[in-house]
CSV table of C-alpha atoms and ligand atoms in Angstrom, one decimal:
chain,number,residue,atom,x,y,z
A,1,UNK,CA,102.4,22.0,34.1
A,2,UNK,CA,105.0,23.7,36.3
A,3,UNK,CA,104.7,26.7,34.1
A,4,UNK,CA,100.9,26.5,34.6
A,5,UNK,CA,101.2,26.5,38.4
A,6,UNK,CA,103.4,29.6,38.4
A,7,UNK,CA,100.9,31.3,36.1
A,8,UNK,CA,98.0,30.3,38.3
A,9,UNK,CA,99.8,31.8,41.3
A,10,UNK,CA,100.4,35.0,39.3
A,11,UNK,CA,96.8,35.4,38.4
A,12,UNK,CA,95.7,34.6,42.0
A,13,UNK,CA,97.9,37.4,43.2
A,14,UNK,CA,96.2,39.7,40.8
A,15,UNK,CA,92.9,38.5,42.0
A,16,UNK,CA,93.8,39.1,45.7
A,17,UNK,CA,94.8,42.6,44.9
A,18,UNK,CA,91.9,43.4,42.6
A,19,UNK,CA,88.9,41.9,44.4
A,20,UNK,CA,86.4,44.6,45.3
A,21,UNK,CA,85.5,44.4,49.1
A,22,UNK,CA,83.0,47.0,50.3
A,23,UNK,CA,80.5,44.8,52.2
A,24,UNK,CA,80.6,42.1,54.8
A,25,UNK,CA,79.3,39.6,52.2
A,26,UNK,CA,82.2,40.4,49.8
A,27,UNK,CA,84.6,40.0,52.7
A,28,UNK,CA,83.2,36.6,53.5
A,29,UNK,CA,83.5,35.3,49.9
A,30,UNK,CA,87.1,36.6,49.9
A,31,UNK,CA,87.8,34.8,53.2
A,32,UNK,CA,86.3,31.5,52.0
A,33,UNK,CA,88.4,31.7,48.8
A,34,UNK,CA,91.7,32.8,50.1
A,35,UNK,CA,91.9,32.5,53.9
A,36,UNK,CA,89.4,29.8,55.1
A,37,UNK,CA,90.2,26.2,56.0
A,38,UNK,CA,89.7,25.0,52.5
A,39,UNK,CA,91.2,28.0,50.7
A,40,UNK,CA,92.6,27.8,47.2
A,41,UNK,CA,96.2,28.6,48.3
A,42,UNK,CA,96.3,25.7,50.6
A,43,UNK,CA,95.3,23.3,47.8
A,44,UNK,CA,98.3,24.6,45.8
A,45,UNK,CA,100.7,23.4,48.5
A,46,UNK,CA,99.8,19.8,47.5
A,47,UNK,CA,101.1,20.5,44.0
A,48,UNK,CA,104.7,20.8,45.3
A,49,UNK,CA,105.4,17.2,44.4
A,50,UNK,CA,104.9,18.0,40.7
A,51,UNK,CA,107.4,20.9,40.8
A,52,UNK,CA,111.0,20.0,39.6
A,53,UNK,CA,113.4,20.0,42.5
A,54,UNK,CA,115.4,23.0,41.3
A,55,UNK,CA,112.2,25.2,41.4
A,56,UNK,CA,110.7,23.8,44.6
A,57,UNK,CA,112.3,26.5,46.7
A,58,UNK,CA,111.0,29.3,44.4
A,59,UNK,CA,107.6,27.7,44.4
A,60,UNK,CA,107.5,27.6,48.2
A,61,UNK,CA,108.6,31.3,48.5
A,62,UNK,CA,106.0,32.5,45.9
A,63,UNK,CA,103.2,30.4,47.5
A,64,UNK,CA,104.0,31.7,51.0
A,65,UNK,CA,104.1,35.3,49.7
A,66,UNK,CA,100.6,34.7,48.2
A,67,UNK,CA,99.3,33.3,51.5
A,68,UNK,CA,100.6,36.4,53.3
A,69,UNK,CA,99.2,38.7,50.8
A,70,UNK,CA,95.7,37.1,51.1
A,71,UNK,CA,95.8,37.2,54.8
A,72,UNK,CA,96.9,40.8,55.1
A,73,UNK,CA,94.4,42.0,52.6
A,74,UNK,CA,91.7,40.2,54.6
A,75,UNK,CA,92.7,41.7,57.9
A,76,UNK,CA,92.9,45.2,56.3
A,77,UNK,CA,89.5,45.0,54.8
A,78,UNK,CA,88.0,43.5,57.9
A,79,UNK,CA,89.3,46.4,60.0
A,80,UNK,CA,88.0,49.0,57.5
A,81,UNK,CA,84.5,47.5,57.5
A,82,UNK,CA,84.3,47.3,61.2
A,83,UNK,CA,85.5,50.9,61.6
A,84,UNK,CA,82.9,52.2,59.2
A,85,UNK,CA,80.1,50.2,60.8
A,86,UNK,CA,81.2,51.7,64.1
A,87,UNK,CA,81.2,55.1,62.7
A,88,UNK,CA,77.6,54.7,61.4
A,89,UNK,CA,76.5,53.8,64.9
A,90,UNK,CA,78.2,56.5,66.9
A,91,UNK,CA,79.0,59.2,64.4
A,92,UNK,CA,78.1,62.0,66.9
A,93,UNK,CA,79.8,60.4,70.0
A,94,UNK,CA,82.9,62.3,70.8
A,95,UNK,CA,84.5,60.8,73.8
A,96,UNK,CA,86.9,63.7,74.2
A,97,UNK,CA,84.2,66.3,74.3
A,98,UNK,CA,83.8,68.1,77.6
A,99,UNK,CA,80.8,67.1,79.7
A,100,UNK,CA,77.6,68.8,78.5
A,101,UNK,CA,75.3,70.1,81.3
A,102,UNK,CA,71.7,70.4,80.3
A,103,UNK,CA,70.7,73.8,81.5
A,104,UNK,CA,67.8,73.5,83.9
A,105,UNK,CA,64.9,75.9,83.7
A,106,UNK,CA,63.7,78.5,86.3
A,107,UNK,CA,60.6,78.5,88.3
A,108,UNK,CA,57.9,81.0,87.2
A,109,UNK,CA,57.7,84.0,89.5
A,110,UNK,CA,54.0,83.3,90.2
A,111,UNK,CA,55.0,79.8,91.3
A,112,UNK,CA,57.7,81.1,93.5
A,113,UNK,CA,55.4,83.5,95.4
A,114,UNK,CA,52.6,80.9,95.5
A,115,UNK,CA,55.0,78.3,97.0
A,116,UNK,CA,56.2,80.8,99.6
A,117,UNK,CA,52.6,81.4,100.7
A,118,UNK,CA,51.8,77.7,100.8
A,119,UNK,CA,54.8,77.0,103.0
A,120,UNK,CA,53.8,79.8,105.4
A,121,UNK,CA,50.4,78.3,105.9
A,122,UNK,CA,51.6,74.7,106.0
A,123,UNK,CA,53.7,75.5,109.0
A,124,UNK,CA,50.5,76.2,111.0
A,125,UNK,CA,48.7,73.1,109.9
A,126,UNK,CA,47.0,74.0,106.6
A,127,UNK,CA,47.0,71.4,103.9
A,128,UNK,CA,46.8,72.1,100.2
A,129,UNK,CA,43.6,71.4,98.3
A,130,UNK,CA,43.6,71.6,94.5
A,131,UNK,CA,40.4,71.6,92.5
A,132,UNK,CA,39.1,72.0,89.0
A,133,UNK,CA,39.3,75.2,87.0
A,134,UNK,CA,36.2,74.3,84.9
A,135,UNK,CA,33.5,74.7,87.5
A,136,UNK,CA,29.8,75.0,87.5
A,137,UNK,CA,27.6,77.8,88.6
A,138,UNK,CA,26.7,76.2,91.9
A,139,UNK,CA,30.2,75.8,93.4
A,140,UNK,CA,31.4,79.1,92.0
A,141,UNK,CA,28.4,81.2,93.0
A,142,UNK,CA,25.3,79.6,94.4
A,143,UNK,CA,26.9,77.6,97.2
A,144,UNK,CA,28.9,80.7,98.0
A,145,UNK,CA,25.8,82.6,98.8
A,146,UNK,CA,25.6,84.3,95.4
A,147,UNK,CA,22.4,83.1,93.8
A,148,UNK,CA,21.5,83.9,90.3
A,149,UNK,CA,20.6,87.6,89.7
A,150,UNK,CA,22.4,88.5,92.9
A,151,UNK,CA,24.1,91.8,92.1
A,152,UNK,CA,27.4,90.4,93.4
A,153,UNK,CA,27.7,88.2,90.3
A,154,UNK,CA,28.5,91.4,88.5
A,155,UNK,CA,31.6,91.8,90.6
A,156,UNK,CA,33.3,89.0,88.7
A,157,UNK,CA,32.7,88.9,84.9
A,158,UNK,CA,32.5,85.3,84.0
A,159,UNK,CA,33.6,83.2,81.1
A,160,UNK,CA,30.9,80.6,80.4
A,161,UNK,CA,31.6,77.5,78.4
A,162,UNK,CA,30.2,77.4,74.9
A,163,UNK,CA,26.5,76.8,74.8
A,164,UNK,CA,26.3,76.6,78.6
A,165,UNK,CA,24.7,78.7,81.3
A,166,UNK,CA,26.1,76.7,84.1
A,167,UNK,CA,29.6,75.5,83.2
A,168,UNK,CA,32.2,78.2,83.6
A,169,UNK,CA,35.8,79.0,84.2
A,170,UNK,CA,36.0,79.6,88.0
A,171,UNK,CA,36.2,83.3,88.8
A,172,UNK,CA,37.9,82.7,92.2
A,173,UNK,CA,39.3,79.9,94.2
A,174,UNK,CA,36.4,80.3,96.6
A,175,UNK,CA,34.7,77.5,94.6
A,176,UNK,CA,37.2,75.2,96.3
A,177,UNK,CA,35.7,76.0,99.6
A,178,UNK,CA,32.3,74.6,98.5
A,179,UNK,CA,34.0,71.5,96.9
A,180,UNK,CA,35.8,70.8,100.2
A,181,UNK,CA,32.9,71.5,102.5
A,182,UNK,CA,30.6,69.3,100.6
A,183,UNK,CA,33.0,66.3,100.8
A,184,UNK,CA,34.8,66.7,104.1
A,185,UNK,CA,33.7,67.0,107.7
A,186,UNK,CA,35.1,69.7,110.0
A,187,UNK,CA,37.6,70.4,111.3
A,188,UNK,CA,38.7,71.7,107.9
A,189,UNK,CA,42.0,73.6,107.5
A,190,UNK,CA,43.0,74.1,103.8
A,191,UNK,CA,44.6,76.4,101.4
A,192,UNK,CA,43.7,76.3,97.8
A,193,UNK,CA,46.2,77.7,95.3
A,194,UNK,CA,45.2,77.9,91.6
A,195,UNK,CA,44.4,79.8,88.5
A,196,UNK,CA,41.2,81.8,88.0
A,197,UNK,CA,39.6,83.6,85.0
A,198,UNK,CA,37.7,86.7,84.5
A,199,UNK,CA,36.3,88.4,81.4
A,200,UNK,CA,38.3,91.5,81.8
A,201,UNK,CA,40.1,93.8,79.5
A,202,UNK,CA,43.8,93.0,79.5
A,203,UNK,CA,46.0,95.9,80.5
A,204,UNK,CA,49.2,96.4,82.5
A,205,UNK,CA,47.2,96.1,85.7
A,206,UNK,CA,44.6,93.4,85.0
A,207,UNK,CA,44.4,90.2,83.0
A,208,UNK,CA,41.8,87.6,82.1
A,209,UNK,CA,43.7,84.9,83.9
A,210,UNK,CA,45.5,85.2,87.2
A,211,UNK,CA,46.2,83.2,90.4
A,212,UNK,CA,44.8,83.1,93.9
A,213,UNK,CA,45.4,81.4,97.1
A,214,UNK,CA,42.2,80.7,99.1
A,215,UNK,CA,42.2,79.7,102.8
A,216,UNK,CA,39.5,78.1,104.8
A,217,UNK,CA,39.4,77.1,108.5
A,218,UNK,CA,36.3,75.5,110.0
A,219,UNK,CA,35.9,74.1,113.5
A,220,UNK,CA,34.0,74.5,116.7
A,221,UNK,CA,34.4,78.0,118.2
A,222,UNK,CA,36.6,79.6,115.5
A,223,UNK,CA,36.5,83.3,116.0
A,224,UNK,CA,37.3,86.5,114.2
A,225,UNK,CA,40.3,86.9,116.6
A,226,UNK,CA,41.7,83.5,115.3
A,227,UNK,CA,41.4,84.9,111.8
A,228,UNK,CA,43.2,88.1,112.6
A,229,UNK,CA,46.0,86.3,114.4
A,230,UNK,CA,46.5,83.9,111.5
A,231,UNK,CA,46.6,86.7,109.0
A,232,UNK,CA,49.0,88.7,111.1
A,233,UNK,CA,51.3,85.7,111.3
A,234,UNK,CA,51.1,85.4,107.5
A,235,UNK,CA,51.8,89.0,106.9
A,236,UNK,CA,54.9,89.0,109.1
A,237,UNK,CA,56.2,85.8,107.5
A,238,UNK,CA,55.7,87.2,104.1
A,239,UNK,CA,56.6,90.9,104.5
A,240,UNK,CA,58.9,90.9,107.5
A,241,UNK,CA,58.6,90.6,111.3
A,242,UNK,CA,57.8,94.3,111.8
A,243,UNK,CA,54.9,94.3,109.4
A,244,UNK,CA,51.7,96.0,110.6
A,245,UNK,CA,48.3,95.0,109.2
A,246,UNK,CA,44.8,96.7,109.3
A,247,UNK,CA,41.4,95.2,108.6
A,248,UNK,CA,38.9,97.4,106.9
A,249,UNK,CA,35.2,96.4,106.8
A,250,UNK,CA,34.2,95.2,103.4
A,251,UNK,CA,31.6,93.1,101.6
A,252,UNK,CA,31.7,89.6,100.2
A,253,UNK,CA,28.6,87.5,99.8
A,254,UNK,CA,30.3,84.4,101.3
A,255,UNK,CA,31.5,86.0,104.6
A,256,UNK,CA,29.8,87.9,107.4
A,257,UNK,CA,31.4,90.1,108.6
A,258,UNK,CA,33.8,90.7,105.8
A,259,UNK,CA,37.1,92.6,105.7
A,260,UNK,CA,40.0,93.5,103.5
A,261,UNK,CA,43.4,93.3,104.9
A,262,UNK,CA,46.1,95.9,104.2
A,263,UNK,CA,49.8,95.7,105.1
A,264,UNK,CA,51.8,98.8,105.9
A,265,UNK,CA,54.2,99.2,103.1
A,266,UNK,CA,55.6,102.6,104.0
A,267,UNK,CA,56.1,105.9,102.1
A,268,UNK,CA,59.9,106.0,101.7
A,269,UNK,CA,60.1,106.9,98.0
A,270,UNK,CA,58.1,108.0,95.0
A,271,UNK,CA,57.3,104.4,94.0
A,272,UNK,CA,55.7,103.8,97.5
A,273,UNK,CA,53.4,106.8,96.9
A,274,UNK,CA,52.4,105.5,93.6
A,275,UNK,CA,51.7,101.9,94.6
A,276,UNK,CA,49.9,102.8,97.9
A,277,UNK,CA,48.1,105.7,96.3
A,278,UNK,CA,49.7,108.0,98.9
A,279,UNK,CA,48.4,106.1,101.9
A,280,UNK,CA,51.3,103.8,102.7
A,281,UNK,CA,48.9,100.9,103.0
A,282,UNK,CA,48.6,98.0,100.5
A,283,UNK,CA,45.6,95.8,100.1
A,284,UNK,CA,46.6,92.2,100.1
A,285,UNK,CA,43.5,90.0,100.7
A,286,UNK,CA,39.8,89.7,101.3
A,287,UNK,CA,38.6,87.7,104.3
A,288,UNK,CA,35.8,87.2,106.8
A,289,UNK,CA,33.8,84.8,108.9
A,290,UNK,CA,32.2,82.1,106.7
A,291,UNK,CA,28.5,83.1,106.2
A,292,UNK,CA,26.2,80.7,107.9
A,293,UNK,CA,24.3,80.3,104.6
A,294,UNK,CA,27.5,79.0,103.0
A,295,UNK,CA,27.9,76.4,105.7
A,296,UNK,CA,24.3,75.1,105.4
A,297,UNK,CA,24.4,75.2,101.6
A,298,UNK,CA,27.4,72.8,101.9
A,299,UNK,CA,25.8,70.5,104.6
A,300,UNK,CA,27.6,71.9,107.7
A,301,UNK,CA,25.6,72.9,110.7
A,302,UNK,CA,26.2,76.6,111.4
A,303,UNK,CA,24.9,76.2,114.9
A,304,UNK,CA,27.8,73.8,115.6
A,305,UNK,CA,30.6,75.1,113.5
A,306,UNK,CA,32.1,78.5,112.6
A,307,UNK,CA,35.0,79.4,110.4
A,308,UNK,CA,37.0,82.0,108.6
A,309,UNK,CA,38.1,82.3,105.0
A,310,UNK,CA,40.4,84.4,103.0
A,311,UNK,CA,41.5,84.9,99.4
A,312,UNK,CA,44.4,86.7,97.9
A,313,UNK,CA,45.8,87.4,94.5
A,314,UNK,CA,49.3,86.2,93.6
A,315,UNK,CA,50.3,88.4,90.7
A,316,UNK,CA,50.0,91.6,92.6
A,317,UNK,CA,52.2,90.3,95.3
A,318,UNK,CA,54.7,89.0,92.8
A,319,UNK,CA,54.7,92.4,91.1
A,320,UNK,CA,55.5,94.1,94.4
A,321,UNK,CA,58.2,91.7,95.3
A,322,UNK,CA,60.0,91.7,92.0
A,323,UNK,CA,59.1,95.3,90.9
A,324,UNK,CA,57.3,94.1,87.8
A,325,UNK,CA,55.2,96.9,86.4
A,326,UNK,CA,53.2,95.1,83.8
A,327,UNK,CA,51.1,92.0,84.7
A,328,UNK,CA,51.1,90.8,81.1
A,329,UNK,CA,54.8,89.8,81.5
A,330,UNK,CA,53.8,86.9,83.6
A,331,UNK,CA,51.9,85.3,80.7
A,332,UNK,CA,54.1,86.1,77.7
A,333,UNK,CA,56.7,83.3,78.2
A,334,UNK,CA,59.5,85.7,77.3
A,335,UNK,CA,62.5,83.6,78.2
A,336,UNK,CA,64.6,86.8,79.0
A,337,UNK,CA,62.0,87.7,81.7
A,338,UNK,CA,61.7,84.2,83.1
A,339,UNK,CA,65.4,83.5,83.3
A,340,UNK,CA,65.8,86.3,85.8
A,341,UNK,CA,64.1,84.1,88.4
A,342,UNK,CA,66.5,81.1,88.1
A,343,UNK,CA,67.7,79.6,91.3
A,344,UNK,CA,64.6,80.7,93.3
A,345,UNK,CA,62.4,78.0,94.8
B,1,DAH,N1,36.9,85.4,96.3
B,1,DAH,C1,37.2,86.8,96.5
B,1,DAH,C2,37.7,87.4,95.2
B,1,DAH,O1,38.1,86.7,94.3
B,1,DAH,C3,38.3,86.9,97.5
B,1,DAH,C4,37.8,86.5,98.9
B,1,DAH,C5,37.3,87.4,99.7
B,1,DAH,C6,37.9,85.1,99.3
B,1,DAH,C7,36.8,87.0,101.0
B,1,DAH,C8,37.5,84.8,100.5
B,1,DAH,C9,36.9,85.7,101.4
B,1,DAH,O2,37.6,83.5,101.0
B,1,DAH,O3,36.5,85.3,102.6
B,1,DAH,O4,37.6,88.6,95.1
């Protein structure tokens, strides 16, 4: 019997060393058998009464050693399992790594120039109106005094939507004028920035998509002088306080009279000769007094109200400002090109 108990303890010791523990379940079985409140080692303590006196001491020492062995194996395996569970969860979390700053993108040069133009006009009370890029014939052309088979429709080659003769991609932001005039009552003072489309051959100087900012001001007694002063203010904010402008008579179906505005760019170097074709003047926008036909097409009484409108392209101004020589660069999403504008608003 005594011999048996010592043998049992020896084989339990082997078991404590040899038990495979790689999962929480295995650890729990081990705990119940060797460490828990009713563990097997505890029950052996009751056997001390059957051990002869001269071996009681030895028995106690061996049993205590067994108890410690079980407890320390349990603690060790528990720590190991906890650690590997932790690692599984956070294997890519390195608390000592330096803080990682997500690099923020840069604004597109077209947006930068567009935002500048918007801010200039907002300062004198214009509000931004944005409208759809897929338009119909009426808002893009007819309402703007360009009825079907009017030769002026040829000025802007149009993308029509598949199987449609009326739905199109707007060819200019002037369509926003009609959208606003048919839904709002004067006084109206808006600018409409946005993308426009024309069926043109793509080259370094022209593209089938580009951006415009449209302006429209309608109220009682709005005059050509109001328009001129507004545009002079714009030119000086945009190109510097000394900037000179000139208005040349022109033709647009939706304005009468119509004009084109140039700013004096100067002839300081060879580039200036090239971009101003030797004149020193740069054409920036088209403008004019809103044609009475446009007002009445849109339900505004031309006897009571007058107004002026203007429209300008953005890409050309961005090309001048940033010395970009190929308009296609604005649409190629080449990160090396775009990154150069980081930091600008
Ligand atoms: N819509 C014209 C274009 O795309 C530009 C323009 C000219 C707009 C005169 C206007 C305007 O509002 O009055 O070429």
